[in-house]
Short mmCIF file of C-alpha atoms in Angstrom, two decimals:
data_model
loop_
_atom_site.label_atom_id
_atom_site.label_comp_id
_atom_site.label_asym_id
_atom_site.label_seq_id
_atom_site.Cartn_x
_atom_site.Cartn_y
_atom_site.Cartn_z
CA MET A 1 -110.59 26.34 -35.76
CA ALA A 2 -107.20 27.57 -34.55
CA GLY A 3 -106.27 24.15 -33.21
CA LEU A 4 -107.32 22.20 -36.31
CA PRO A 5 -104.19 20.51 -37.78
CA ASP A 6 -105.70 20.13 -41.26
CA SER A 7 -105.92 22.97 -43.74
CA LEU A 8 -109.48 24.21 -44.25
CA ILE A 9 -110.61 26.17 -47.31
CA VAL A 10 -114.13 27.44 -48.10
CA VAL A 11 -114.74 28.24 -51.78
CA GLU A 12 -117.72 29.82 -53.53
CA GLY A 13 -120.36 27.40 -54.75
CA THR A 14 -121.31 29.68 -57.64
CA PRO A 15 -118.70 32.08 -59.10
CA SER A 16 -119.58 35.61 -57.98
CA ASP A 17 -117.96 37.02 -61.11
CA GLY A 18 -119.47 34.34 -63.33
CA VAL A 19 -115.99 33.10 -64.26
CA SER A 20 -114.17 31.30 -61.45
CA ARG A 21 -114.83 30.36 -57.85
CA LYS A 22 -112.93 32.37 -55.24
CA ILE A 23 -111.65 31.46 -51.78
CA LEU A 24 -113.87 32.82 -49.01
CA PHE A 25 -112.08 31.51 -45.93
CA VAL A 26 -108.87 29.73 -44.87
CA ASN A 27 -107.80 28.70 -41.39
CA GLU A 28 -104.42 29.10 -39.67
CA ALA A 29 -103.35 25.58 -40.67
CA PHE A 30 -103.66 26.65 -44.32
CA THR A 31 -101.18 29.46 -43.70
CA ARG A 32 -98.76 27.15 -41.89
CA MET A 33 -99.05 24.57 -44.67
CA THR A 34 -98.81 26.85 -47.72
CA GLY A 35 -97.16 30.06 -46.56
CA PHE A 36 -100.04 32.16 -47.89
CA THR A 37 -101.71 34.43 -45.35
CA ALA A 38 -105.48 34.66 -45.19
CA ALA A 39 -105.32 38.11 -46.80
CA GLU A 40 -103.25 36.74 -49.67
CA ALA A 41 -105.56 33.76 -50.25
CA ILE A 42 -109.09 35.18 -49.82
CA GLY A 43 -110.48 36.47 -53.10
CA ARG A 44 -108.13 34.33 -55.19
CA THR A 45 -108.83 30.96 -56.80
CA PRO A 46 -107.71 27.69 -55.18
CA ASP A 47 -105.21 27.37 -58.04
CA ILE A 48 -102.72 29.47 -56.06
CA THR A 49 -101.39 26.19 -54.63
CA VAL A 50 -101.23 24.44 -58.01
CA GLY A 51 -97.95 24.22 -59.95
CA PRO A 52 -96.45 22.75 -63.09
CA GLU A 53 -95.95 19.27 -61.61
CA THR A 54 -99.45 18.97 -60.15
CA SER A 55 -101.18 16.01 -61.77
CA VAL A 56 -103.47 17.01 -64.63
CA GLU A 57 -105.49 13.85 -64.02
CA ALA A 58 -106.06 14.84 -60.37
CA LEU A 59 -107.19 18.33 -61.40
CA GLN A 60 -109.55 16.85 -63.99
CA ALA A 61 -111.00 14.52 -61.33
CA ILE A 62 -111.64 17.55 -59.08
CA GLN A 63 -113.42 19.35 -61.91
CA ARG A 64 -115.59 16.32 -62.67
CA ALA A 65 -116.58 16.05 -58.99
CA ARG A 66 -117.51 19.75 -58.95
CA ASP A 67 -119.60 19.38 -62.10
CA ALA A 68 -121.38 16.35 -60.66
CA LEU A 69 -121.79 18.01 -57.23
CA GLU A 70 -120.22 14.96 -55.62
CA PRO A 71 -117.65 14.63 -52.80
CA LEU A 72 -114.13 13.52 -53.72
CA ARG A 73 -110.95 12.38 -51.98
CA VAL A 74 -107.75 12.77 -53.99
CA GLU A 75 -103.98 12.95 -53.46
CA LEU A 76 -102.10 15.62 -55.37
CA LEU A 77 -98.94 17.69 -55.34
CA LYS A 78 -99.31 21.22 -54.00
CA TYR A 79 -97.02 24.26 -54.08
CA ARG A 80 -96.22 26.62 -51.22
CA LYS A 81 -95.80 30.35 -51.65
CA ASP A 82 -92.01 29.93 -51.83
CA GLY A 83 -92.32 27.39 -54.65
CA SER A 84 -91.52 24.30 -52.58
CA THR A 85 -93.79 21.29 -52.96
CA PHE A 86 -95.69 18.97 -50.63
CA TRP A 87 -98.27 16.21 -51.03
CA VAL A 88 -101.78 16.45 -49.62
CA GLU A 89 -104.76 14.21 -49.25
CA MET A 90 -107.70 16.47 -50.03
CA ASP A 91 -111.39 15.93 -49.28
CA LEU A 92 -113.61 18.11 -51.44
CA VAL A 93 -117.19 18.34 -50.19
CA PRO A 94 -120.10 20.34 -51.72
CA LEU A 95 -122.25 22.15 -49.09
CA PHE A 96 -126.00 22.54 -49.81
CA ASP A 97 -128.86 24.49 -48.28
CA ASP A 98 -130.86 21.98 -46.25
CA GLU A 99 -134.24 23.09 -47.57
CA SER A 100 -133.64 24.20 -51.15
CA ARG A 101 -130.70 21.85 -51.81
CA LYS A 102 -129.04 24.78 -53.51
CA LEU A 103 -125.25 24.61 -53.70
CA LEU A 104 -123.76 27.10 -51.28
CA HIS A 105 -120.03 26.43 -50.99
CA TYR A 106 -117.28 23.91 -51.50
CA LEU A 107 -115.31 22.82 -48.46
CA ALA A 108 -111.76 21.52 -49.04
CA VAL A 109 -109.88 19.84 -46.20
CA MET A 110 -106.17 19.19 -46.88
CA ARG A 111 -103.85 17.12 -44.74
CA ASP A 112 -100.09 16.93 -45.42
CA VAL A 113 -99.18 13.35 -46.41
CA THR A 114 -95.68 14.05 -47.70
CA ALA A 115 -94.00 11.84 -45.09
CA ARG A 116 -96.56 9.07 -45.46
CA ARG A 117 -96.24 9.10 -49.23
CA ALA A 118 -92.44 9.03 -49.02
CA GLU A 119 -92.63 6.01 -46.74
CA GLN A 120 -95.05 4.29 -49.13
CA LEU A 121 -92.75 5.01 -52.05
CA ARG A 122 -89.76 3.65 -50.10
CA LYS A 123 -91.71 0.50 -49.31
CA MET A 124 -92.79 0.10 -52.93
CA GLU A 125 -89.22 0.68 -54.08
CA ASN A 126 -87.89 -1.91 -51.64
CA GLU A 127 -90.51 -4.40 -52.81
CA ARG A 128 -89.67 -3.63 -56.43
CA LEU A 129 -85.95 -4.08 -55.83
CA ALA A 130 -86.61 -7.28 -53.89
CA ALA A 131 -88.66 -8.63 -56.80
CA ILE A 132 -85.96 -7.65 -59.29
CA GLY A 133 -83.34 -9.17 -57.00
CA THR A 134 -85.23 -12.46 -56.79
CA LEU A 135 -85.58 -12.57 -60.57
CA ALA A 136 -81.94 -11.63 -61.05
CA ALA A 137 -80.85 -14.31 -58.56
CA GLY A 138 -82.78 -16.96 -60.47
CA VAL A 139 -81.35 -15.84 -63.80
CA ALA A 140 -77.80 -15.76 -62.42
CA HIS A 141 -78.15 -19.22 -60.89
CA GLU A 142 -79.46 -20.74 -64.14
CA MET A 143 -76.68 -19.10 -66.18
CA ASN A 144 -73.82 -20.16 -63.92
CA ASN A 145 -73.75 -23.84 -64.85
CA PRO A 146 -73.63 -23.38 -68.64
CA LEU A 147 -71.06 -20.62 -68.18
CA ALA A 148 -69.00 -22.90 -65.95
CA TYR A 149 -68.77 -25.79 -68.38
CA ALA A 150 -68.36 -23.44 -71.37
CA LEU A 151 -65.30 -21.81 -69.78
CA MET A 152 -63.84 -25.14 -68.67
CA ASN A 153 -64.26 -26.59 -72.15
CA ILE A 154 -62.66 -23.52 -73.71
CA GLY A 155 -59.72 -23.98 -71.38
CA TYR A 156 -59.48 -27.64 -72.33
CA VAL A 157 -59.50 -26.83 -76.05
CA GLU A 158 -56.81 -24.16 -75.54
CA GLU A 159 -54.55 -26.68 -73.80
CA GLU A 160 -55.19 -29.34 -76.45
CA LEU A 161 -54.49 -26.81 -79.18
CA ASP A 162 -51.06 -26.13 -77.71
CA GLU A 163 -50.26 -29.86 -77.93
CA LEU A 164 -51.59 -30.08 -81.49
CA ILE A 165 -49.49 -27.11 -82.56
CA ALA A 166 -46.41 -28.66 -80.96
CA ALA A 167 -47.13 -31.96 -82.74
CA THR A 168 -47.13 -30.30 -86.18
CA HIS A 169 -43.60 -28.95 -85.63
CA ASP A 170 -44.77 -25.82 -87.46
CA PRO A 171 -46.43 -23.37 -85.03
CA THR A 172 -46.34 -20.58 -87.63
CA LEU A 173 -49.07 -22.07 -89.82
CA PRO A 174 -51.75 -19.38 -90.44
CA ARG A 175 -54.60 -21.63 -89.37
CA TRP A 176 -53.08 -22.07 -85.90
CA SER A 177 -52.98 -18.29 -85.42
CA GLU A 178 -56.58 -18.01 -86.59
CA LEU A 179 -57.70 -20.79 -84.25
CA ARG A 180 -55.94 -19.13 -81.33
CA SER A 181 -57.59 -15.79 -82.11
CA THR A 182 -61.00 -17.45 -82.43
CA LEU A 183 -60.66 -19.19 -79.06
CA THR A 184 -59.49 -15.96 -77.44
CA GLU A 185 -62.55 -14.12 -78.79
CA VAL A 186 -64.87 -16.89 -77.56
CA ARG A 187 -63.26 -16.84 -74.11
CA ASP A 188 -63.51 -13.04 -73.93
CA GLY A 189 -67.20 -13.15 -74.86
CA VAL A 190 -68.06 -15.87 -72.36
CA SER A 191 -65.96 -14.16 -69.67
CA ARG A 192 -67.87 -10.94 -70.27
CA VAL A 193 -71.16 -12.75 -69.73
CA ALA A 194 -69.70 -14.32 -66.58
CA GLN A 195 -68.80 -10.86 -65.26
CA ILE A 196 -72.35 -9.68 -65.89
CA VAL A 197 -73.64 -12.68 -63.95
CA ARG A 198 -71.29 -11.83 -61.07
CA ASP A 199 -72.65 -8.28 -61.11
CA ILE A 200 -76.21 -9.59 -61.02
CA ARG A 201 -75.34 -11.83 -58.09
CA ALA A 202 -73.79 -8.89 -56.25
CA PHE A 203 -76.88 -6.77 -56.96
CA SER A 204 -79.28 -9.44 -55.72
CA GLN A 205 -77.06 -9.94 -52.62
CA LEU A 206 -76.91 -13.69 -53.00
CA ASP A 207 -73.82 -13.99 -50.89
CA ALA A 208 -72.93 -12.85 -47.42
CA MET A 209 -70.55 -9.93 -47.34
CA PRO A 210 -67.58 -10.72 -45.07
CA SER A 211 -66.32 -7.64 -43.30
CA GLY A 212 -62.95 -6.58 -42.03
CA ARG A 213 -61.06 -3.43 -41.16
CA CYS A 214 -60.28 -1.53 -44.36
CA ASN A 215 -57.60 1.04 -45.05
CA ILE A 216 -59.48 3.47 -47.30
CA PRO A 217 -56.48 5.11 -49.03
CA VAL A 218 -55.13 1.67 -49.95
CA LEU A 219 -58.44 0.64 -51.52
CA VAL A 220 -58.92 3.95 -53.32
CA GLU A 221 -55.39 3.90 -54.70
CA ARG A 222 -55.88 0.32 -55.86
CA ALA A 223 -59.03 1.40 -57.71
CA VAL A 224 -57.22 4.39 -59.25
CA GLN A 225 -54.42 2.17 -60.51
CA MET A 226 -56.88 -0.33 -61.98
CA SER A 227 -58.83 2.43 -63.72
CA ARG A 228 -55.68 3.83 -65.36
CA SER A 229 -55.23 0.68 -67.44
CA GLY A 230 -58.35 1.36 -69.47
CA MET A 231 -58.41 5.13 -69.62
CA PRO A 232 -57.08 7.35 -72.43
CA ALA A 233 -53.48 8.45 -72.04
CA SER A 234 -54.57 12.09 -71.89
CA ALA A 235 -57.10 11.56 -69.08
CA GLN A 236 -56.07 12.95 -65.70
CA ILE A 237 -56.84 11.74 -62.17
CA SER A 238 -55.83 13.82 -59.17
CA THR A 239 -55.82 12.15 -55.75
CA HIS A 240 -55.56 13.55 -52.24
CA TYR A 241 -55.61 11.44 -49.08
CA ASP A 242 -55.82 13.03 -45.66
CA GLU A 243 -55.34 11.07 -42.47
CA THR A 244 -58.30 8.67 -42.35
CA SER A 245 -59.67 6.15 -39.89
CA GLU A 246 -60.29 2.57 -40.91
CA VAL A 247 -63.80 1.36 -41.72
CA VAL A 248 -65.42 -2.05 -41.36
CA ALA A 249 -66.55 -3.44 -44.72
CA ASP A 250 -65.79 -6.09 -47.34
CA PRO A 251 -62.55 -4.71 -48.82
CA GLY A 252 -62.97 -6.38 -52.21
CA ARG A 253 -66.43 -4.99 -52.78
CA LEU A 254 -65.55 -1.58 -51.41
CA ALA A 255 -62.67 -1.39 -53.89
CA GLN A 256 -65.22 -2.37 -56.56
CA VAL A 257 -67.34 0.65 -55.55
CA PHE A 258 -64.40 3.06 -55.87
CA LEU A 259 -63.36 1.58 -59.21
CA ASN A 260 -66.89 1.87 -60.57
CA LEU A 261 -67.18 5.52 -59.52
CA ILE A 262 -63.79 6.44 -61.00
CA VAL A 263 -64.58 4.72 -64.31
CA ASN A 264 -67.96 6.49 -64.44
CA ALA A 265 -66.22 9.80 -63.80
CA LEU A 266 -63.75 9.16 -66.62
CA ASP A 267 -66.58 8.17 -68.96
CA ALA A 268 -68.40 11.43 -68.14
CA ILE A 269 -65.60 13.52 -69.67
CA PRO A 270 -65.84 13.89 -73.47
CA PRO A 271 -62.77 12.27 -75.13
CA GLU A 272 -61.78 15.54 -76.79
CA GLU A 273 -61.65 17.20 -73.34
CA ASN A 274 -59.47 14.59 -71.58
CA ASP A 275 -56.42 16.84 -71.55
CA LYS A 276 -58.39 19.78 -70.12
CA ARG A 277 -60.77 18.25 -67.57
CA ARG A 278 -59.85 16.10 -64.62
CA VAL A 279 -61.21 13.59 -62.15
CA PHE A 280 -60.55 14.36 -58.47
CA VAL A 281 -60.54 11.67 -55.77
CA ARG A 282 -60.38 12.67 -52.10
CA ALA A 283 -60.45 10.68 -48.86
CA PHE A 284 -60.69 12.37 -45.46
CA ASN A 285 -62.23 12.17 -41.99
CA ASP A 286 -65.33 14.12 -41.03
CA ASP A 287 -66.30 13.68 -37.36
CA ASN A 288 -67.03 9.95 -36.97
CA GLU A 289 -67.16 9.21 -40.67
CA VAL A 290 -64.67 8.53 -43.43
CA ILE A 291 -65.54 10.42 -46.61
CA VAL A 292 -64.55 9.50 -50.15
CA GLU A 293 -65.47 11.95 -52.90
CA VAL A 294 -65.11 11.33 -56.62
CA THR A 295 -65.57 14.50 -58.68
CA ASP A 296 -65.43 14.90 -62.43
CA GLU A 297 -65.50 17.93 -64.70
CA GLY A 298 -67.70 16.09 -67.14
CA ARG A 299 -71.07 16.43 -68.81
CA GLY A 300 -73.13 16.36 -65.63
CA ILE A 301 -76.39 14.51 -65.01
CA PRO A 302 -79.66 16.01 -66.36
CA ASP A 303 -82.40 16.66 -63.82
CA ASP A 304 -84.75 14.16 -65.46
CA VAL A 305 -82.12 11.41 -65.21
CA MET A 306 -80.99 12.08 -61.61
CA PRO A 307 -83.94 10.29 -59.89
CA ARG A 308 -83.10 7.07 -61.77
CA ILE A 309 -79.34 6.83 -61.38
CA PHE A 310 -79.54 4.15 -58.68
CA ASP A 311 -82.18 2.13 -60.54
CA PRO A 312 -80.93 -1.34 -61.51
CA PHE A 313 -80.41 -1.91 -65.25
CA PHE A 314 -80.78 1.82 -66.01
CA THR A 315 -77.93 3.29 -68.02
CA THR A 316 -77.33 6.24 -70.32
CA LYS A 317 -74.26 4.62 -71.85
CA GLU A 318 -74.39 3.34 -75.37
CA ALA A 319 -75.14 -0.34 -76.01
CA GLY A 320 -72.32 -2.66 -75.00
CA LYS A 321 -70.70 -0.21 -72.54
CA GLY A 322 -72.73 -0.83 -69.41
CA THR A 323 -75.38 -3.05 -67.83
CA GLY A 324 -76.85 -0.34 -65.61
CA LEU A 325 -75.92 -2.29 -62.48
CA GLY A 326 -72.80 -0.42 -61.39
CA LEU A 327 -74.36 2.30 -59.26
CA SER A 328 -77.09 -0.01 -57.94
CA ILE A 329 -74.49 -2.50 -56.75
CA SER A 330 -72.28 0.26 -55.35
CA TYR A 331 -75.20 1.78 -53.47
CA GLY A 332 -76.08 -1.62 -51.97
CA ILE A 333 -72.48 -2.31 -50.91
CA VAL A 334 -72.14 1.09 -49.23
CA ARG A 335 -75.49 0.74 -47.50
CA ALA A 336 -74.59 -2.77 -46.28
CA ALA A 337 -71.47 -1.25 -44.69
CA GLY A 338 -73.67 1.24 -42.82
CA GLY A 339 -72.76 4.14 -45.09
CA THR A 340 -74.50 6.57 -47.42
CA MET A 341 -73.97 7.58 -51.03
CA THR A 342 -75.12 10.95 -52.38
CA VAL A 343 -74.74 12.57 -55.80
CA LYS A 344 -74.62 16.24 -56.77
CA SER A 345 -74.41 17.28 -60.39
CA ARG A 346 -74.73 20.24 -62.75
CA VAL A 347 -75.07 19.79 -66.47
CA GLY A 348 -71.95 21.07 -68.23
CA VAL A 349 -70.07 21.48 -64.95
CA GLY A 350 -69.63 18.00 -63.51
CA THR A 351 -70.66 15.52 -60.85
CA THR A 352 -69.57 14.68 -57.32
CA VAL A 353 -70.35 11.34 -55.70
CA ARG A 354 -69.84 11.37 -51.94
CA ILE A 355 -69.54 8.19 -49.88
CA ALA A 356 -69.70 8.44 -46.09
CA LEU A 357 -68.77 5.36 -44.06
CA PRO A 358 -68.81 4.96 -40.26
CA SER A 359 -65.32 5.15 -38.83
CA ALA A 360 -64.06 2.02 -37.12
CA GLY A 361 -61.90 4.18 -34.85
CA GLY A 362 -58.46 3.16 -33.73
CA ALA A 363 -55.78 2.88 -36.37
CA ARG A 364 -55.34 5.68 -38.84
CA ALA A 365 -53.57 5.45 -42.18
CA ARG A 366 -51.76 8.36 -43.79
CA SER A 367 -49.61 6.50 -46.28
CA VAL A 368 -50.81 4.22 -49.04
CA LEU A 369 -49.49 0.72 -48.52
CA ARG A 370 -48.87 -1.80 -51.24
CA PRO A 371 -50.89 -5.03 -50.84
CA ARG A 372 -48.83 -8.08 -50.00
CA ALA A 373 -48.17 -10.59 -52.72
CA VAL A 374 -50.25 -13.74 -52.56
CA GLU A 375 -48.22 -16.79 -51.60
CA THR A 376 -48.68 -19.84 -53.77
CA VAL A 377 -48.13 -23.49 -52.90
CA PRO A 378 -45.55 -25.14 -55.16
CA PRO A 379 -47.01 -28.20 -56.92
CA ALA A 380 -45.90 -31.66 -55.96
CA SER A 381 -45.29 -33.12 -59.42
CA GLY A 382 -45.96 -36.70 -60.38
CA LEU A 383 -48.68 -37.57 -57.86
CA ARG A 384 -52.12 -38.11 -59.37
CA LEU A 385 -55.02 -37.23 -57.08
CA ARG A 386 -58.23 -39.20 -56.78
CA VAL A 387 -60.93 -36.56 -57.35
CA LEU A 388 -64.67 -37.06 -56.92
CA VAL A 389 -67.00 -34.57 -58.65
CA VAL A 390 -70.56 -34.43 -57.26
CA ASP A 391 -72.91 -32.31 -59.42
CA ASP A 392 -76.42 -32.84 -60.78
CA GLU A 393 -75.45 -31.01 -64.00
CA PRO A 394 -73.95 -33.66 -66.35
CA MET A 395 -72.15 -31.06 -68.46
CA ILE A 396 -70.30 -29.78 -65.38
CA CYS A 397 -69.20 -33.33 -64.57
CA ARG A 398 -68.02 -33.98 -68.12
CA ALA A 399 -66.21 -30.66 -68.40
CA LEU A 400 -64.39 -31.14 -65.09
CA LYS A 401 -63.43 -34.69 -65.97
CA ARG A 402 -62.16 -33.56 -69.36
CA ALA A 403 -60.18 -30.69 -67.84
CA LEU A 404 -58.68 -32.59 -64.89
CA SER A 405 -58.15 -36.12 -66.24
CA PRO A 406 -54.76 -35.45 -67.84
CA ALA A 407 -53.30 -34.97 -64.34
CA GLU A 408 -55.86 -36.57 -61.97
CA ASP A 409 -58.02 -39.68 -61.62
CA VAL A 410 -61.54 -38.25 -61.80
CA THR A 411 -64.82 -39.93 -60.81
CA THR A 412 -68.15 -38.18 -61.34
CA VAL A 413 -71.61 -38.76 -59.82
CA GLY A 414 -74.87 -36.84 -60.19
CA SER A 415 -76.11 -36.77 -56.57
CA ALA A 416 -75.04 -36.72 -52.94
CA LEU A 417 -76.60 -40.15 -52.39
CA GLU A 418 -74.41 -41.67 -55.12
CA ALA A 419 -71.36 -40.12 -53.45
CA ILE A 420 -72.36 -41.62 -50.09
CA ALA A 421 -72.72 -45.02 -51.75
CA LEU A 422 -69.12 -44.76 -52.97
CA PHE A 423 -67.89 -43.84 -49.49
CA GLU A 424 -69.82 -46.75 -48.00
CA ASP A 425 -68.13 -49.09 -50.51
CA GLY A 426 -64.76 -47.98 -49.19
CA ARG A 427 -63.75 -45.80 -52.14
CA GLU A 428 -61.13 -43.26 -51.10
CA PHE A 429 -60.66 -39.78 -52.56
CA ASP A 430 -58.06 -37.09 -52.09
CA LEU A 431 -60.51 -34.30 -53.00
CA VAL A 432 -64.31 -34.04 -53.28
CA LEU A 433 -65.73 -31.22 -55.46
CA CYS A 434 -69.40 -30.94 -54.49
CA ASP A 435 -72.14 -28.68 -55.85
CA LEU A 436 -74.03 -26.78 -53.14
CA SER A 437 -77.54 -26.83 -54.64
CA MET A 438 -78.72 -30.26 -55.73
CA PRO A 439 -82.10 -32.01 -55.64
CA GLY A 440 -82.55 -34.43 -52.79
CA MET A 441 -79.58 -34.05 -50.49
CA SER A 442 -77.72 -30.74 -50.95
CA GLY A 443 -73.99 -30.20 -50.82
CA ALA A 444 -74.44 -28.91 -47.27
CA GLY A 445 -76.19 -32.16 -46.32
CA LEU A 446 -73.41 -34.23 -47.87
CA TYR A 447 -70.75 -32.19 -46.05
CA GLU A 448 -72.45 -32.80 -42.70
CA GLN A 449 -72.93 -36.52 -43.44
CA VAL A 450 -69.23 -36.84 -44.28
CA GLY A 451 -68.32 -34.99 -41.08
CA SER A 452 -70.31 -37.39 -38.91
CA ARG A 453 -69.48 -40.67 -40.71
CA TRP A 454 -66.09 -40.08 -42.38
CA PRO A 455 -64.53 -37.16 -40.46
CA ALA A 456 -61.07 -37.66 -42.00
CA LEU A 457 -62.61 -36.98 -45.43
CA GLN A 458 -64.40 -33.75 -44.50
CA PRO A 459 -61.34 -31.44 -44.83
CA ARG A 460 -61.03 -32.66 -48.43
CA VAL A 461 -64.49 -31.40 -49.44
CA VAL A 462 -64.69 -28.24 -51.57
CA ILE A 463 -68.09 -26.71 -52.26
CA MET A 464 -68.93 -25.41 -55.74
CA THR A 465 -71.72 -22.83 -55.87
CA GLY A 466 -73.46 -20.52 -58.26
CA GLY A 467 -74.63 -18.42 -55.32
CA ALA A 468 -75.95 -19.00 -51.81
CA SER A 469 -79.55 -18.09 -52.61
CA THR A 470 -81.18 -18.95 -49.26
CA GLU A 471 -80.60 -17.97 -45.67
CA ALA A 472 -79.87 -21.61 -44.84
CA THR A 473 -77.12 -21.94 -47.45
CA ARG A 474 -75.57 -18.60 -46.49
CA ASP A 475 -75.58 -19.69 -42.85
CA PHE A 476 -73.98 -23.02 -43.81
CA LEU A 477 -71.13 -21.37 -45.72
CA ALA A 478 -70.47 -18.91 -42.89
CA ARG A 479 -70.72 -21.53 -40.14
CA SER A 480 -68.78 -24.37 -41.74
CA GLN A 481 -65.96 -22.28 -43.29
CA VAL A 482 -65.81 -24.98 -45.98
CA PRO A 483 -63.51 -24.15 -48.93
CA ARG A 484 -65.59 -22.71 -51.75
CA LEU A 485 -65.34 -22.30 -55.51
CA ASP A 486 -67.76 -19.91 -57.21
CA LYS A 487 -69.23 -20.80 -60.57
CA PRO A 488 -68.11 -20.18 -63.25
CA LEU A 489 -65.07 -21.93 -61.78
CA ASP A 490 -61.71 -20.21 -61.71
CA MET A 491 -59.57 -23.06 -63.01
CA ARG A 492 -56.36 -21.48 -61.75
CA ARG A 493 -57.75 -21.43 -58.22
CA LEU A 494 -59.00 -25.01 -58.60
CA ARG A 495 -55.56 -26.15 -59.73
CA ALA A 496 -54.01 -24.27 -56.78
CA ILE A 497 -56.33 -26.22 -54.45
CA LEU A 498 -55.35 -29.46 -56.18
CA ASP A 499 -51.67 -28.61 -55.75
CA GLU A 500 -52.20 -27.91 -52.06
CA HIS A 501 -53.77 -31.35 -51.58
CA ARG A 502 -51.09 -32.90 -53.79
CA SER A 503 -48.39 -31.44 -51.53
CA SER A 504 -50.23 -32.66 -48.44
CA SER A 505 -50.65 -36.15 -49.89
CA ALA A 506 -46.99 -36.27 -50.94
CA GLN A 507 -45.91 -35.36 -47.42
CA GLN A 508 -48.11 -38.08 -45.92
CA ILE A 509 -46.66 -40.65 -48.31
CA SER A 510 -43.08 -39.66 -47.49
CA GLN A 511 -43.81 -39.84 -43.75
CA THR A 512 -45.16 -43.39 -44.02
CA ARG A 513 -42.06 -44.66 -45.82
#
C-alpha cells in the first residue's frame, strides 16, 4: 500500500472499550496527508483530523451511515497535525464477515480535493458574478434613460428660473432662494443615483476599457488631492513615490481605484483619532511590477468580514455612505489591467491594500506632473444648428428638444428608419444625436447606412448610449471611433460638441462668401 496516493484508515467495527471506535491501521499516504505518524494515529479515534470548522452536518451524516451499516461518500474539511486545513472526499465502507455478516471494520479512503474544490468555488463565484453583472447591466440600462431626461429637465428648469428671476427685477425674493435650493437638492439626488448607475456599469463591465501608458505617481497624487476635499481637516495622508515604471491601463479608472482605496482608508480611522492616526500611500517598483500600497492605522477588518470584502454590494458602512461596489469595481479594474489586489488587516491595528501592476518598461517617472488643462473650443455665436435627435424614448427626445431649442433648431424622431426617411427627403442636419440601442435598426446600423449613402453626414453623427451591453456594440464603438455621449448626458460636453460644429459651420459659411 506504499504507493497508494489516497489515505487509507481501518477503524474498529465494534468499540473494543465499549465507548468509541479506534484506528487500527493507516497507510503512508495518511501520514503525508495529515502529518500524523502511524504510531500517533493508531489507538486514537478518527476525530484526530476533525476541527472546529468541520461541518457538523457531514459528521452527522457519517454517524447515520455507521448506525445504518451503509457505505457513504462525503466531502468535509479536515485538520492536519499542525492545525492547517484541507478538504477531502471520503468513502466510508463497512466491512463484514462473508459467512456471518458480522461487522468487522470500517474502511475510510480519503483523497485530497482541496485544489478541485477551490477550482469549483472559483467557477461558481465567476458564474455568480456574471449573473449579478448581467442583472446589474440590465438595471443600469433601464435606469439611464429616465435619469437622462430627469437631469436634462432639471437643467432646463434651472436656466428658465434664472430668466424668471431676472424678469421680476427682484432676485432677493425669499421664494426664489427656496426654489433654487429645492432644484439644487433635486439635482444632487438625481446625480447621486446617476453615479451609482455609473458604478454598476463599471462593475458589470459594460464598456471596453481603453488602455494607455500611465504615470502611476501622477494618478496617485491626483487621487490624493481629490480625497482631501472631502476629508476632515485633521486627517493626515503621507505619500512617498519612488522611481516607478509606467503601466498600461485605463488611466481614468485606475485613478478611480486609488481614490476609492484612499477614501476607504480615511473612513477606517475613527473621527476622534484623525489627528493621531495616518494614511500612508506608497508607489515603487518591485522587479517587473509597479506596486501601490495604501495603508491606514484604522479599525482593521474582522476575520469574518475579510472573505467578503470583494463581494459586490457588500458593505459595512452605514446606510447612505456606500453601495458596496467600490472594492468590487476596483478589483475588476486592476485584474483587467493584468494586476493583482491583496489585503492584509489586523483589527485595531489597520489595513494595507497592495496593488501590483505589470510594468510597461521604458519611461520612468520620479516627479509628479500636473495634468494639462483641457482646451475648449470657443463658441461661434449667432449661428443656429440644425440638430436631429434619434431616440426610441420619447421623454429623451422631448427633454433634448426643450433643452436645446433656445439656441438650435431641433427635430426629433423615434427610430433609425424615420431618420433615413428624412435624409432621403433631402433634409440636411448639422448634427445627428443617435441612440445606440433601438428596436429595429440600431444606432450602429444607422451610422453605417449614413456612411454608405450620405458619407458627408457621417462625421456629424454622435452616438448616445447607456452602455455597450453586447460584444457587437462594444466592437462597433471601438472600430468606428464615433463620437460618444454616455447617458445620463453631460450637457456641458454636449454643448461643447455643438460649439465645435458651430465653429466648423461658421468657417464653411465664411469660406463660401
